[in-house]
DNA sequence: CCCTGATTCGC
DNA sequence: GCGAATCAGG
């Protein structure tokens, strides 16, 4: 009998195409739950917007149905006011992401003794996912989460970018 | 015109 | 399974 079985088609052939791994999917889910747009998620992970949308669709993680979220855009332009005279590209976001290296890990050791399953989650428990869905050890953080928050203090820092977002609150 | 997300379709 | 192209809505 042959020593090598041809059953192996491509196991270690993935040298420069890691594509979507559990970690990326975890980031995808976390950012998705954090309320980030597909474009923001894409820029953060390092893939295109369509890639994010495609993966989300494949995971059946679409937000309800069709488009209806981005309407929050400030499209109300005054007639006497010039349009965005500043570069309105998303370079601000990219700069924020690439420049956030000044605060890598602000959170200390997050208590992982309270991790629980999905069914054990409650309103005041951190819903930060541990491992990946489908894994044998998949669970949630379970630490105490502030009122209205989805995550505990430590995981909130990871889920929501603390970087200074340029908020031009002009009225 | 710009933006957004969702689906389609070739790879 | 992946993502660019395309579609559809605002």
mmCIF file of N, CA and C (backbone and C1' of nucleotides) in Angstrom, chain A residues 19-20 48 50-51 55 58 67 70 75, chain C:
data_model
loop_
_atom_site.group_PDB
_atom_site.id
_atom_site.type_symbol
_atom_site.label_atom_id
_atom_site.label_comp_id
_atom_site.label_asym_id
_atom_site.label_seq_id
_atom_site.Cartn_x
_atom_site.Cartn_y
_atom_site.Cartn_z
ATOM 1 N N UNK A 19 -6.604 34.394 5.203
ATOM 2 C CA UNK A 19 -7.995 34.845 5.097
ATOM 3 C C UNK A 19 -8.706 34.866 6.446
ATOM 4 N N UNK A 20 -9.896 34.355 6.464
ATOM 5 C CA UNK A 20 -10.707 34.473 7.684
ATOM 6 C C UNK A 20 -10.393 33.354 8.670
ATOM 7 N N UNK A 48 -11.376 44.429 2.645
ATOM 8 C CA UNK A 48 -12.282 45.356 1.983
ATOM 9 C C UNK A 48 -13.674 45.295 2.606
ATOM 10 N N UNK A 50 -16.483 44.861 1.126
ATOM 11 C CA UNK A 50 -17.248 43.753 0.586
ATOM 12 C C UNK A 50 -16.867 42.434 1.244
ATOM 13 N N UNK A 51 -15.627 42.328 1.607
ATOM 14 C CA UNK A 51 -15.177 41.106 2.270
ATOM 15 C C UNK A 51 -15.897 40.933 3.594
ATOM 16 N N UNK A 55 -18.599 38.066 4.383
ATOM 17 C CA UNK A 55 -18.420 37.135 5.495
ATOM 18 C C UNK A 55 -19.605 37.181 6.441
ATOM 19 N N UNK A 58 -22.385 35.345 4.954
ATOM 20 C CA UNK A 58 -22.138 33.911 5.020
ATOM 21 C C UNK A 58 -22.400 33.374 6.423
ATOM 22 N N UNK A 67 -30.643 47.794 3.847
ATOM 23 C CA UNK A 67 -30.038 48.980 4.429
ATOM 24 C C UNK A 67 -31.073 49.845 5.135
ATOM 25 N N UNK A 70 -27.438 53.511 8.023
ATOM 26 C CA UNK A 70 -26.558 54.644 7.747
ATOM 27 C C UNK A 70 -27.290 55.923 7.464
ATOM 28 N N UNK A 75 -26.893 64.504 6.218
ATOM 29 C CA UNK A 75 -26.978 64.898 4.825
ATOM 30 C C UNK A 75 -27.654 66.246 4.646
ATOM 31 P P DG C 1 -18.714 27.095 3.122
ATOM 32 O "O5'" DG C 1 -17.395 27.914 2.737
ATOM 33 C "C5'" DG C 1 -16.120 27.535 3.307
ATOM 34 C "C4'" DG C 1 -15.067 28.558 2.870
ATOM 35 C "C3'" DG C 1 -15.388 29.988 3.279
ATOM 36 O "O3'" DG C 1 -14.169 30.633 3.626
ATOM 37 C "C1'" DG C 1 -15.261 29.827 0.905
ATOM 38 P P DC C 2 -14.159 32.110 4.231
ATOM 39 O "O5'" DC C 2 -13.777 32.999 2.982
ATOM 40 C "C5'" DC C 2 -12.473 32.912 2.402
ATOM 41 C "C4'" DC C 2 -12.419 33.701 1.112
ATOM 42 C "C3'" DC C 2 -12.959 35.124 1.266
ATOM 43 O "O3'" DC C 2 -11.882 36.038 1.358
ATOM 44 C "C1'" DC C 2 -13.657 34.073 -0.785
ATOM 45 P P DG C 3 -12.114 37.541 1.821
ATOM 46 O "O5'" DG C 3 -12.436 38.314 0.454
ATOM 47 C "C5'" DG C 3 -11.477 38.321 -0.587
ATOM 48 C "C4'" DG C 3 -12.121 38.865 -1.859
ATOM 49 C "C3'" DG C 3 -12.707 40.276 -1.694
ATOM 50 O "O3'" DG C 3 -12.485 40.994 -2.876
ATOM 51 C "C1'" DG C 3 -14.358 38.832 -2.458
ATOM 52 P P DA C 4 -12.135 42.539 -2.896
ATOM 53 O "O5'" DA C 4 -12.444 42.948 -4.411
ATOM 54 C "C5'" DA C 4 -11.750 42.319 -5.488
ATOM 55 C "C4'" DA C 4 -12.655 42.224 -6.707
ATOM 56 C "C3'" DA C 4 -13.223 43.579 -7.140
ATOM 57 O "O3'" DA C 4 -13.225 43.677 -8.558
ATOM 58 C "C1'" DA C 4 -14.994 42.092 -6.566
ATOM 59 P P DA C 5 -13.788 44.961 -9.305
ATOM 60 O "O5'" DA C 5 -15.281 44.508 -9.677
ATOM 61 C "C5'" DA C 5 -15.477 43.347 -10.477
ATOM 62 C "C4'" DA C 5 -16.968 43.086 -10.674
ATOM 63 C "C3'" DA C 5 -17.752 44.326 -11.131
ATOM 64 O "O3'" DA C 5 -18.591 43.981 -12.217
ATOM 65 C "C1'" DA C 5 -18.732 43.416 -9.165
ATOM 66 P P DT C 6 -19.427 45.118 -12.995
ATOM 67 O "O5'" DT C 6 -20.861 45.001 -12.313
ATOM 68 C "C5'" DT C 6 -21.498 43.733 -12.232
ATOM 69 C "C4'" DT C 6 -22.629 43.769 -11.223
ATOM 70 C "C3'" DT C 6 -23.585 44.958 -11.442
ATOM 71 O "O3'" DT C 6 -24.812 44.468 -11.968
ATOM 72 C "C1'" DT C 6 -23.140 44.493 -9.133
ATOM 73 P P DC C 7 -26.000 45.510 -12.290
ATOM 74 O "O5'" DC C 7 -26.842 45.397 -10.949
ATOM 75 C "C5'" DC C 7 -27.283 44.094 -10.502
ATOM 76 C "C4'" DC C 7 -27.951 44.214 -9.137
ATOM 77 C "C3'" DC C 7 -29.076 45.251 -9.106
ATOM 78 O "O3'" DC C 7 -30.255 44.671 -8.589
ATOM 79 C "C1'" DC C 7 -27.565 45.576 -7.316
ATOM 80 P P DA C 8 -31.642 45.452 -8.775
ATOM 81 O "O5'" DA C 8 -31.744 46.170 -7.355
ATOM 82 C "C5'" DA C 8 -31.913 45.383 -6.186
ATOM 83 C "C4'" DA C 8 -31.943 46.273 -4.956
ATOM 84 C "C3'" DA C 8 -32.863 47.495 -5.115
ATOM 85 O "O3'" DA C 8 -33.712 47.597 -3.981
ATOM 86 C "C1'" DA C 8 -30.740 48.153 -4.352
ATOM 87 P P DG C 9 -34.913 48.665 -4.049
ATOM 88 O "O5'" DG C 9 -34.469 49.648 -2.864
ATOM 89 C "C5'" DG C 9 -34.277 49.135 -1.563
ATOM 90 C "C4'" DG C 9 -33.591 50.195 -0.688
ATOM 91 C "C3'" DG C 9 -34.329 51.534 -0.698
ATOM 92 O "O3'" DG C 9 -34.694 51.878 0.631
ATOM 93 C "C1'" DG C 9 -31.996 51.802 -1.026
ATOM 94 P P DG C 10 -35.544 53.221 0.851
ATOM 95 O "O5'" DG C 10 -34.405 54.270 1.255
ATOM 96 C "C5'" DG C 10 -33.577 54.005 2.367
ATOM 97 C "C4'" DG C 10 -32.581 55.146 2.554
ATOM 98 C "C3'" DG C 10 -33.245 56.522 2.510
ATOM 99 O "O3'" DG C 10 -32.925 57.240 3.693
ATOM 100 C "C1'" DG C 10 -31.319 56.447 1.150
#
